[in-house]
Coordinates of C-alpha atoms in Angstrom, one line a residue:
M1 CA 24.4 -15.0 -3.2
P2 CA 27.0 -15.4 -5.9
G3 CA 24.8 -14.1 -8.7
L4 CA 23.9 -10.7 -7.3
K5 CA 24.5 -7.9 -9.7
K6 CA 27.8 -6.1 -9.1
K7 CA 26.2 -2.7 -9.1
W8 CA 24.2 -3.5 -6.0
L9 CA 27.0 -5.4 -4.3
S10 CA 29.3 -2.3 -4.8
A11 CA 26.6 -0.1 -3.3
A12 CA 26.2 -2.6 -0.4
L13 CA 30.0 -2.5 0.3
V14 CA 30.0 1.3 0.2
G15 CA 27.0 1.4 2.6
T16 CA 28.8 -1.0 5.0
L17 CA 31.9 1.1 5.0
A18 CA 29.7 4.2 5.6
L19 CA 29.2 3.0 9.2
S20 CA 32.7 4.0 10.0
S21 CA 33.3 6.8 7.5
I22 CA 30.1 8.8 7.2
S23 CA 28.3 10.7 10.0
F24 CA 24.8 9.7 11.1
A25 CA 23.4 13.1 10.1
T26 CA 24.6 12.7 6.5
V27 CA 23.5 9.1 6.1
N28 CA 20.1 9.9 7.6
A29 CA 19.6 12.8 5.2
Q30 CA 20.5 10.6 2.3
A31 CA 18.1 7.9 3.4
K32 CA 15.3 10.4 3.4
G33 CA 16.2 11.6 -0.1
K34 CA 17.2 15.1 0.9
D35 CA 20.5 15.1 -0.8
K36 CA 19.6 13.3 -4.0
K37 CA 16.6 12.4 -6.1
T38 CA 15.0 9.2 -4.8
E39 CA 15.2 6.3 -7.2
E40 CA 12.0 4.5 -7.9
A41 CA 11.3 0.8 -7.6
K42 CA 8.5 -1.0 -9.3
N43 CA 8.3 -3.6 -6.5
V44 CA 9.2 -3.5 -2.8
I45 CA 9.8 -6.5 -0.6
M46 CA 10.1 -5.8 3.1
L47 CA 11.3 -8.7 5.3
V48 CA 11.2 -8.5 9.1
M49 CA 13.1 -11.1 11.2
D50 CA 11.2 -10.3 14.4
G51 CA 13.2 -10.3 17.6
S52 CA 16.5 -11.3 16.1
S53 CA 19.9 -9.7 16.7
D54 CA 23.4 -9.7 15.3
N55 CA 24.5 -12.5 17.5
V56 CA 21.8 -14.7 16.2
S57 CA 23.1 -14.2 12.6
T58 CA 26.6 -15.1 13.8
I59 CA 25.5 -18.3 15.5
A60 CA 23.3 -19.2 12.6
R61 CA 26.2 -18.8 10.1
W62 CA 28.4 -21.1 12.2
Y63 CA 25.5 -23.6 12.6
K64 CA 24.8 -23.6 8.9
G65 CA 28.5 -23.9 8.1
E66 CA 28.4 -21.4 5.2
S67 CA 27.4 -17.8 4.3
L68 CA 23.9 -16.5 4.6
A69 CA 21.8 -15.0 1.9
L70 CA 21.7 -11.9 4.1
D71 CA 25.5 -11.6 4.2
N72 CA 25.6 -10.4 0.6
I73 CA 23.3 -7.4 1.2
L74 CA 24.6 -6.0 4.5
T75 CA 24.5 -2.2 4.1
G76 CA 24.3 -0.6 7.5
A77 CA 22.4 -0.5 10.8
V78 CA 19.1 0.6 12.3
R79 CA 18.1 2.4 15.5
T80 CA 15.0 0.8 17.0
Y81 CA 13.8 2.9 20.0
S82 CA 10.2 3.9 20.5
A83 CA 8.5 7.2 21.5
E84 CA 8.7 6.2 25.1
S85 CA 11.6 3.8 25.5
A86 CA 15.1 2.8 24.3
V87 CA 13.6 -0.7 24.1
T88 CA 10.7 -1.0 21.8
D89 CA 7.7 -3.3 21.6
S90 CA 6.9 -5.0 18.3
A91 CA 3.8 -2.8 17.7
P92 CA 5.5 0.6 17.7
A93 CA 8.4 -1.0 15.9
A94 CA 6.1 -2.1 13.1
T95 CA 4.4 1.3 13.1
A96 CA 7.8 2.9 12.6
L97 CA 8.8 0.6 9.8
A98 CA 5.4 0.8 8.1
T99 CA 4.3 4.4 8.7
G100 CA 7.5 6.4 9.5
N101 CA 6.2 7.4 12.9
K102 CA 7.4 6.5 16.4
S103 CA 4.6 5.3 18.7
N104 CA 3.9 3.7 22.1
S105 CA 3.9 0.2 23.3
G106 CA 0.9 -1.8 22.0
Y107 CA -0.1 0.9 19.4
V108 CA -0.5 -0.3 15.8
G109 CA -0.5 2.3 13.0
V110 CA -1.5 5.2 15.2
L111 CA 0.4 8.2 16.7
P112 CA 1.6 8.0 20.3
S113 CA -0.1 9.5 23.3
L114 CA 3.2 9.8 25.3
V115 CA 6.6 10.9 24.0
T116 CA 9.6 10.8 26.4
T117 CA 12.5 9.7 24.2
P118 CA 15.0 12.5 23.4
G119 CA 14.8 13.6 19.8
V120 CA 11.3 12.3 19.1
K121 CA 9.0 15.1 18.0
P122 CA 6.1 15.6 20.5
V123 CA 2.6 14.9 19.4
A124 CA -0.2 17.4 20.0
K125 CA -2.8 16.1 22.5
E126 CA -5.6 16.1 20.0
D127 CA -3.5 13.9 17.6
A128 CA -2.9 11.1 20.1
Y129 CA -4.2 7.8 18.7
K130 CA -4.6 9.4 15.3
P131 CA -4.2 6.8 12.5
V132 CA -1.3 7.3 10.1
A133 CA -1.0 5.7 6.6
N134 CA 1.3 2.8 6.0
V135 CA 3.3 1.8 2.9
L136 CA 1.0 -1.0 2.0
E137 CA -1.9 1.4 1.8
G138 CA 0.2 3.7 -0.3
A139 CA 1.2 0.9 -2.6
K140 CA -2.5 0.1 -3.1
R141 CA -3.1 3.8 -4.0
T142 CA -0.5 3.6 -6.8
G143 CA -2.2 0.5 -8.3
R144 CA 0.3 -2.0 -7.0
A145 CA -0.7 -5.5 -5.8
T146 CA -0.1 -6.0 -2.0
G147 CA 0.5 -8.9 0.4
I148 CA 1.6 -9.9 3.8
V149 CA 3.2 -13.2 5.0
S150 CA 3.8 -14.2 8.6
T151 CA 4.6 -17.3 10.6
S152 CA 2.6 -16.0 13.5
E153 CA -1.1 -15.0 13.4
I154 CA -1.4 -12.4 10.6
Q155 CA -3.2 -10.3 13.3
H156 CA 0.1 -10.2 15.3
A157 CA 1.9 -6.9 15.8
T158 CA 4.2 -6.8 12.8
P159 CA 1.8 -7.8 10.0
A160 CA -0.9 -5.8 11.8
G161 CA 1.4 -2.7 11.6
F162 CA 1.6 -3.0 7.8
S163 CA -2.1 -3.6 7.2
S164 CA -4.3 -2.1 10.0
H165 CA -4.7 0.5 12.8
A166 CA -5.5 -0.2 16.4
T167 CA -4.9 1.4 19.8
S168 CA -4.1 -2.1 21.1
R169 CA -2.2 -4.8 19.4
S170 CA -4.3 -7.3 21.3
N171 CA -7.5 -6.2 19.5
Y172 CA -7.4 -9.1 17.0
D173 CA -11.1 -8.6 16.1
D174 CA -10.6 -5.1 14.7
I175 CA -7.2 -5.9 13.2
A176 CA -8.6 -9.0 11.4
E177 CA -11.6 -7.2 10.1
Q178 CA -9.5 -4.3 8.7
Q179 CA -7.2 -6.8 7.1
V180 CA -10.1 -8.6 5.3
Y181 CA -11.6 -5.3 4.1
Q182 CA -8.2 -3.9 3.0
N183 CA -8.5 -6.1 -0.1
M184 CA -4.9 -7.2 -0.2
D185 CA -4.1 -9.7 -2.9
V186 CA -2.1 -12.2 -0.9
V187 CA -2.4 -13.0 2.8
L188 CA -0.5 -16.0 4.1
G189 CA 0.1 -17.1 7.7
G190 CA -1.7 -18.3 10.9
G191 CA -4.6 -16.8 12.8
S192 CA -7.7 -18.6 11.4
D193 CA -9.5 -18.4 14.7
S194 CA -9.6 -14.6 14.6
L195 CA -11.6 -14.9 11.3
N196 CA -14.6 -16.5 13.0
K197 CA -14.2 -18.8 16.1
T198 CA -12.9 -16.3 18.7
R199 CA -14.7 -13.1 17.5
K200 CA -16.7 -11.2 20.0
D201 CA -18.9 -9.6 17.3
G202 CA -20.0 -13.0 16.0
D203 CA -19.0 -12.0 12.4
N204 CA -17.8 -14.7 10.1
L205 CA -14.9 -13.2 8.1
L206 CA -14.5 -16.4 6.2
E207 CA -17.7 -15.7 4.4
V208 CA -16.4 -12.2 3.5
I209 CA -13.2 -13.7 2.2
E210 CA -15.2 -16.0 0.0
E211 CA -17.4 -13.1 -1.2
K212 CA -14.2 -11.2 -2.1
K213 CA -13.2 -14.1 -4.4
Y214 CA -10.1 -15.2 -2.6
D215 CA -8.8 -18.7 -3.1
F216 CA -8.9 -19.7 0.6
V217 CA -6.3 -22.4 1.3
T218 CA -5.3 -24.1 4.5
T219 CA -2.5 -26.5 3.5
R220 CA 0.9 -26.3 1.8
D221 CA -0.4 -28.4 -1.1
E222 CA -3.4 -26.2 -1.7
L223 CA -1.2 -23.1 -1.6
L224 CA 1.3 -24.4 -4.1
K225 CA -1.4 -25.6 -6.5
S226 CA -3.4 -22.3 -6.4
K227 CA -3.5 -20.4 -9.7
S228 CA -5.6 -17.5 -8.3
K229 CA -4.6 -13.9 -8.4
K230 CA -6.1 -13.5 -4.9
I231 CA -5.0 -16.0 -2.2
W232 CA -5.8 -16.1 1.5
G233 CA -3.8 -18.8 3.2
S234 CA -4.7 -19.6 6.8
F235 CA -2.5 -22.5 8.0
A236 CA -3.1 -22.5 11.8
P237 CA -5.6 -21.4 14.4
S238 CA -2.9 -19.2 15.9
S239 CA 0.8 -19.3 15.1
M240 CA 2.4 -21.7 12.7
A241 CA 5.0 -24.3 13.8
Y242 CA 8.7 -23.6 14.2
D243 CA 10.7 -24.6 11.2
L244 CA 12.6 -27.3 13.1
D245 CA 9.4 -28.8 14.4
R246 CA 7.2 -28.5 11.3
E247 CA 8.0 -31.8 9.5
K248 CA 7.2 -33.7 12.7
T249 CA 4.3 -31.7 14.1
K250 CA 2.7 -29.8 11.2
P251 CA 3.9 -31.2 7.9
E252 CA 0.9 -29.8 6.1
E253 CA 2.1 -26.2 6.7
P254 CA 4.3 -24.4 4.1
T255 CA 7.7 -23.0 5.0
I256 CA 8.2 -19.2 5.1
A257 CA 10.3 -19.5 2.0
E258 CA 7.5 -21.3 0.1
M259 CA 5.0 -18.7 1.2
T260 CA 7.4 -15.9 0.1
K261 CA 8.0 -17.4 -3.3
K262 CA 4.3 -18.0 -3.9
A263 CA 3.4 -14.5 -2.8
I264 CA 6.1 -13.1 -5.2
D265 CA 4.9 -15.3 -8.0
T266 CA 1.3 -14.2 -7.5
L267 CA 1.9 -10.5 -6.9
S268 CA 4.4 -10.0 -9.7
K269 CA 1.7 -10.7 -12.2
D270 CA 0.4 -7.2 -11.6
K271 CA 1.9 -4.9 -14.3
D272 CA 1.9 -2.0 -11.9
G273 CA 4.2 -3.7 -9.5
F274 CA 3.7 -4.9 -5.9
F275 CA 4.5 -4.4 -2.2
L276 CA 5.1 -7.5 0.0
M277 CA 5.8 -7.7 3.7
V278 CA 7.2 -11.0 5.1
E279 CA 7.8 -11.7 8.8
G280 CA 9.7 -14.5 10.4
S281 CA 7.8 -14.1 13.6
K282 CA 8.9 -16.9 15.9
I283 CA 12.6 -16.0 16.1
D284 CA 11.2 -13.5 18.6
W285 CA 9.1 -16.1 20.4
A286 CA 12.1 -18.4 20.8
A287 CA 14.1 -15.4 22.1
H288 CA 11.5 -14.7 24.8
S289 CA 11.9 -18.3 25.8
N290 CA 15.7 -18.1 25.6
D291 CA 15.6 -21.1 23.2
P292 CA 18.8 -20.9 21.2
I293 CA 18.0 -23.7 18.7
G294 CA 14.5 -22.2 18.0
M295 CA 16.1 -18.8 17.3
V296 CA 18.8 -20.2 15.0
T297 CA 16.7 -22.5 13.0
D298 CA 13.8 -20.0 12.4
F299 CA 16.4 -17.4 11.5
L300 CA 17.8 -19.8 8.9
A301 CA 14.3 -20.4 7.6
F302 CA 13.9 -16.7 7.3
D303 CA 17.2 -16.4 5.5
D304 CA 15.8 -18.9 2.9
A305 CA 12.9 -16.5 2.4
V306 CA 15.4 -13.7 1.8
A307 CA 17.1 -15.8 -0.8
E308 CA 13.8 -16.2 -2.6
A309 CA 13.3 -12.4 -2.6
L310 CA 16.8 -11.8 -3.8
K311 CA 16.5 -14.4 -6.6
F312 CA 13.5 -12.5 -7.9
A313 CA 15.1 -9.1 -7.4
E314 CA 18.3 -10.0 -9.2
K315 CA 16.4 -11.1 -12.3
D316 CA 13.8 -8.3 -12.1
E317 CA 16.2 -5.4 -11.5
E318 CA 13.3 -3.2 -10.5
T319 CA 12.8 -4.5 -7.0
L320 CA 13.8 -2.9 -3.7
V321 CA 14.5 -5.5 -1.0
I322 CA 15.0 -4.6 2.7
A323 CA 15.5 -7.0 5.5
V324 CA 15.8 -6.0 9.2
T325 CA 14.8 -7.1 12.7
D326 CA 12.4 -4.8 14.4
H327 CA 14.3 -5.0 17.7
G328 CA 16.7 -7.2 19.6
N329 CA 15.5 -9.8 22.1
S330 CA 17.1 -11.9 24.9
G331 CA 20.6 -10.4 24.7
I332 CA 21.9 -13.7 23.4
T333 CA 25.7 -14.0 23.6
I334 CA 28.3 -16.3 22.2
G335 CA 30.1 -17.2 25.4
N336 CA 28.7 -17.2 29.0
T337 CA 30.1 -17.6 32.5
N338 CA 31.4 -21.0 31.5
T339 CA 33.9 -19.3 29.2
N340 CA 35.1 -16.5 31.6
S341 CA 38.6 -17.8 31.6
T342 CA 38.6 -19.9 28.4
Y343 CA 36.9 -17.7 25.8
D344 CA 40.1 -17.2 23.7
K345 CA 40.7 -21.0 23.5
T346 CA 37.1 -22.3 23.2
P347 CA 36.6 -23.7 19.7
V348 CA 33.5 -23.1 17.5
S349 CA 32.4 -26.6 18.0
A350 CA 31.9 -26.0 21.7
Y351 CA 29.1 -23.6 20.8
I352 CA 27.6 -25.3 17.8
D353 CA 27.8 -29.1 18.3
P354 CA 25.4 -29.1 21.3
L355 CA 22.9 -27.2 19.3
K356 CA 23.1 -29.7 16.4
E357 CA 22.0 -32.4 18.8
A358 CA 18.5 -30.9 19.0
T359 CA 15.9 -32.2 16.6
M360 CA 13.1 -30.0 18.0
T361 CA 12.7 -26.6 19.6
V362 CA 11.7 -26.5 23.2
E363 CA 8.0 -25.9 22.1
G364 CA 8.2 -29.0 19.9
A365 CA 9.9 -31.1 22.6
L366 CA 7.4 -30.2 25.2
S367 CA 4.6 -31.2 22.9
L368 CA 5.8 -34.8 23.2
L369 CA 5.6 -34.8 27.0
N370 CA 3.0 -37.2 28.4
K371 CA 0.9 -36.4 31.5
E372 CA 2.9 -38.7 33.8
K373 CA 6.2 -37.2 32.5
S374 CA 7.4 -40.8 32.2
N375 CA 9.1 -39.9 28.9
L376 CA 11.1 -37.0 30.3
T377 CA 14.4 -38.4 29.1
E378 CA 13.1 -38.8 25.6
V379 CA 11.8 -35.2 25.6
A380 CA 15.1 -34.0 26.8
E381 CA 16.9 -36.0 24.0
S382 CA 14.7 -34.4 21.3
Y383 CA 15.9 -31.1 22.6
G384 CA 19.5 -32.1 22.3
L385 CA 20.1 -33.1 25.9
K386 CA 21.4 -36.6 25.4
N387 CA 23.3 -38.6 28.1
L388 CA 22.0 -36.4 31.0
S389 CA 24.2 -36.0 33.9
A390 CA 22.9 -36.7 37.4
D391 CA 22.6 -33.0 38.1
E392 CA 20.8 -32.3 34.8
L393 CA 18.3 -35.1 35.4
K394 CA 17.7 -33.9 38.9
A395 CA 17.1 -30.4 37.7
L396 CA 14.6 -31.6 35.1
Q397 CA 12.8 -33.9 37.6
S398 CA 12.4 -31.1 40.2
S399 CA 11.6 -28.3 37.7
K400 CA 8.5 -26.3 38.1
N401 CA 9.0 -24.8 34.7
L402 CA 10.3 -27.5 32.5
G403 CA 10.6 -25.3 29.4
A404 CA 12.8 -22.9 31.3
T405 CA 15.0 -25.7 32.7
L406 CA 15.4 -27.3 29.3
V407 CA 16.6 -24.1 27.6
Q408 CA 19.0 -23.3 30.5
L409 CA 20.6 -26.8 30.3
L410 CA 21.0 -26.6 26.5
S411 CA 22.4 -23.1 26.6
A412 CA 24.9 -24.2 29.4
R413 CA 26.1 -27.0 27.2
A414 CA 26.5 -24.7 24.2
N415 CA 28.2 -21.9 26.2
I416 CA 25.5 -19.4 25.2
G417 CA 24.3 -16.7 27.5
F418 CA 21.2 -14.5 27.8
T419 CA 20.7 -11.2 29.6
T420 CA 16.9 -11.1 29.6
G421 CA 13.7 -12.8 28.5
G422 CA 12.5 -9.5 27.0
H423 CA 13.5 -7.1 24.2
T424 CA 16.7 -5.2 24.0
G425 CA 17.6 -1.7 22.8
D426 CA 20.6 -2.4 20.6
D427 CA 21.1 -1.1 17.1
V428 CA 20.6 -3.9 14.5
F429 CA 21.9 -4.8 11.1
L430 CA 20.3 -3.3 8.0
Y431 CA 20.2 -5.4 4.9
S432 CA 19.1 -3.9 1.5
Y433 CA 19.4 -4.4 -2.2
G434 CA 18.1 -2.8 -5.4
P435 CA 17.0 0.6 -6.5
A436 CA 16.7 3.2 -3.7
H437 CA 18.2 0.9 -1.1
P438 CA 19.1 2.5 2.2
T439 CA 22.7 2.5 3.6
G440 CA 24.5 3.5 6.8
L441 CA 23.2 4.1 10.2
I442 CA 19.5 5.1 10.0
D443 CA 16.4 5.2 12.1
N444 CA 13.6 2.6 11.7
T445 CA 11.3 5.4 10.6
D446 CA 13.6 6.2 7.7
I447 CA 12.9 2.8 6.2
A448 CA 9.2 3.6 5.7
H449 CA 10.0 6.9 4.0
T450 CA 12.5 5.2 1.8
M451 CA 10.0 2.6 0.7
A452 CA 7.3 5.2 0.1
G453 CA 9.7 7.4 -1.9
A454 CA 10.7 4.5 -4.0
M455 CA 7.0 3.8 -4.8
G456 CA 6.3 7.5 -5.6
F457 CA 4.4 8.8 -2.7
Q458 CA 4.9 10.7 0.6
L459 CA 3.4 9.1 3.8
E460 CA 2.5 12.4 5.5
D461 CA 0.4 13.4 2.4
L462 CA -1.2 10.0 2.3
S463 CA -2.2 10.2 6.0
K464 CA -4.0 13.5 5.3
D465 CA -5.9 11.9 2.4
L466 CA -6.8 8.6 4.1
F467 CA -7.7 9.7 7.6
V468 CA -10.0 12.6 7.9
D469 CA -12.0 13.4 11.1
A470 CA -15.4 12.4 9.7
Q471 CA -17.6 13.9 12.4
A472 CA -15.8 17.3 12.3
E473 CA -15.9 17.5 8.5
L474 CA -19.5 16.3 8.1
E475 CA -20.8 18.7 10.8
K476 CA -19.2 21.5 8.7
Q477 CA -21.5 20.4 5.9
G478 CA -24.6 20.7 8.1
Y479 CA -24.9 17.0 9.1
S480 CA -26.0 15.8 12.5
V481 CA -23.4 13.2 13.4
K482 CA -23.3 10.5 16.1
I483 CA -21.2 7.4 16.8
D484 CA -23.7 4.6 17.2
T485 CA -22.2 2.1 19.8
T486 CA -25.4 0.2 20.3
N487 CA -23.5 -2.8 19.1
K488 CA -20.3 -2.1 21.0
N489 CA -18.3 -4.6 18.9
N490 CA -19.3 -2.9 15.7
P491 CA -19.7 0.9 16.1
E492 CA -21.0 2.9 13.2
L493 CA -20.8 6.6 12.2
V494 CA -24.3 7.8 11.4
A495 CA -24.7 11.2 9.7
T496 CA -28.1 12.7 9.0
K497 CA -29.0 15.8 6.9
K498 CA -32.7 16.5 6.1
N499 CA -33.9 13.1 4.7
R500 CA -30.5 11.8 3.9
T501 CA -28.6 9.3 6.2
I502 CA -25.1 8.1 5.8
I503 CA -23.9 5.0 7.6
I504 CA -20.2 4.0 7.8
P505 CA -19.2 1.0 9.9
E506 CA -15.8 0.9 11.5
N507 CA -13.0 -1.2 10.1
R508 CA -14.6 -1.6 6.8
N509 CA -14.3 -0.1 3.3
T510 CA -18.0 0.6 2.8
A511 CA -20.4 3.5 3.2
T512 CA -24.2 3.4 2.8
I513 CA -26.6 6.2 1.9
Q514 CA -30.3 5.9 2.6
V515 CA -32.9 8.5 1.6
G516 CA -35.8 9.1 3.9
N517 CA -37.7 6.1 5.1
S518 CA -37.0 4.2 1.9
K519 CA -35.8 0.7 2.2
V520 CA -33.6 1.4 -0.8
K521 CA -30.0 1.8 0.2
F522 CA -26.9 2.6 -1.9
T523 CA -23.7 1.1 -0.7
R524 CA -20.3 1.8 -2.2
D525 CA -16.9 0.1 -1.7
F526 CA -13.7 2.0 -1.3
N527 CA -10.0 1.3 -1.4
T528 CA -9.4 2.1 2.2
V529 CA -10.9 1.2 5.6
S530 CA -12.5 3.5 8.2
F531 CA -11.1 3.6 11.7
Y532 CA -12.6 4.5 15.1
N533 CA -10.1 5.1 18.0
G534 CA -12.7 5.3 20.7
D535 CA -12.9 9.1 20.4
K536 CA -12.8 10.1 16.7
F537 CA -14.0 8.3 13.6
F538 CA -11.7 8.6 10.6
I539 CA -12.5 8.1 6.9
S540 CA -10.7 8.8 3.6
E541 CA -11.2 12.0 1.6
E542 CA -12.8 9.8 -1.1
M543 CA -15.3 8.4 1.3
L544 CA -16.0 11.9 2.7
K545 CA -16.8 13.2 -0.9
F546 CA -19.2 10.4 -1.4
A547 CA -20.9 11.2 2.0
K548 CA -21.2 14.8 1.1

């Protein structure tokens, strides 16, 4: 962006040059603040372009025909491996970015049970599945406002990693409940079904959201008109539409840039500052489908959100902005077997023009298909496949997986290759701007520590404060403790001492004390949620003191 302050641009340039001139060990130490005092930032905006990769940014830049907002803040690269693999899943990737800890596939905000990756510190057996604090929880502790934005369900792996703890990323019931009781100030995205309709416990979290005085909005217009300091926007039952499809299929949904701007406008009213996590979720989903136009257009929508963050940060001068993908996906390449012998003479137009023919993603195009498939040609045209050849038409008509065939045909026309339908283990670009911004080649866990340091706290100390083994500590005080799983979907910790009973439900921020057989109960709300990992029940030091 032309208006970015020169001091941050200079730092960005130095950071980029550091890739070739500074050793990993030195840069890593700097990122952790070991060699210099960590600068502080009033606000932190973390943007995650899920499942993107460096080639996506290159194609997107050619497709757009001009520079990206991200181009101005390129400062280094990030290693993305997990505790058990060179190729990470989104859940441990989010855990690393949010808590500074490596973890296992499917784990959200908890320590791993298996460590096989060289260089990753082993975890004691008794600490497996133990919850660890994230930067959003730390930001709340410092008095900052907090928020999450996502184009998928907000219960999906990445937003979950910044706002909850679960031994399985698929446990939307527990994740959603924790998110509601985390008392964040702004929550925007999809996933309304997990608030009431699909819940196994029968709870209606929409009622809790109303009780907590959120302005609950479901459309773009309602969001933009809201004047509330607390907004919960739930714009789809599951994920939101791809950016390319939205105007045709879900025009009532806001863009990711609009959600980001609204979140910033709302959170920045807090005099103590704010923390915001924004995820462009469906770049990853398009990558799993090998859909190049879905990847590129959702990447560009994400870049628009980055522009909103930078616009605020440039004016504010107290805001740290970090943007990164959590992992690569699909192994997308500019050039494929079509260009084996012509790669050095193939013009840019040969890659980009076929993509520009598409007016919908493969998901959007398939939504137009009728039961008889009589409009197959029209569906193909909406995906950019105009003037089908005889071979292309035959491939579509005989296809047993029409989506896969469509993306293969468009990719062939655009000379784009893919190596997999899964994630990849490549290092990814690091983009950062503002006070305390990281540079050079760093680990994804370093990003969490950088954000925490910039906000004035240490994640390891925070974890000790927020997650105490409740049963062990209360038994030391003479309590008889049990985990009541009578309602398997809503376990509770029940501690009894003489005529005093303490009841703490999992995933919530409340504790209740009852004396004797009295019907009078005293319930107190806290700033953090409890967590039960199926073995141990964890509560904060603050909640423990109340219980004692």
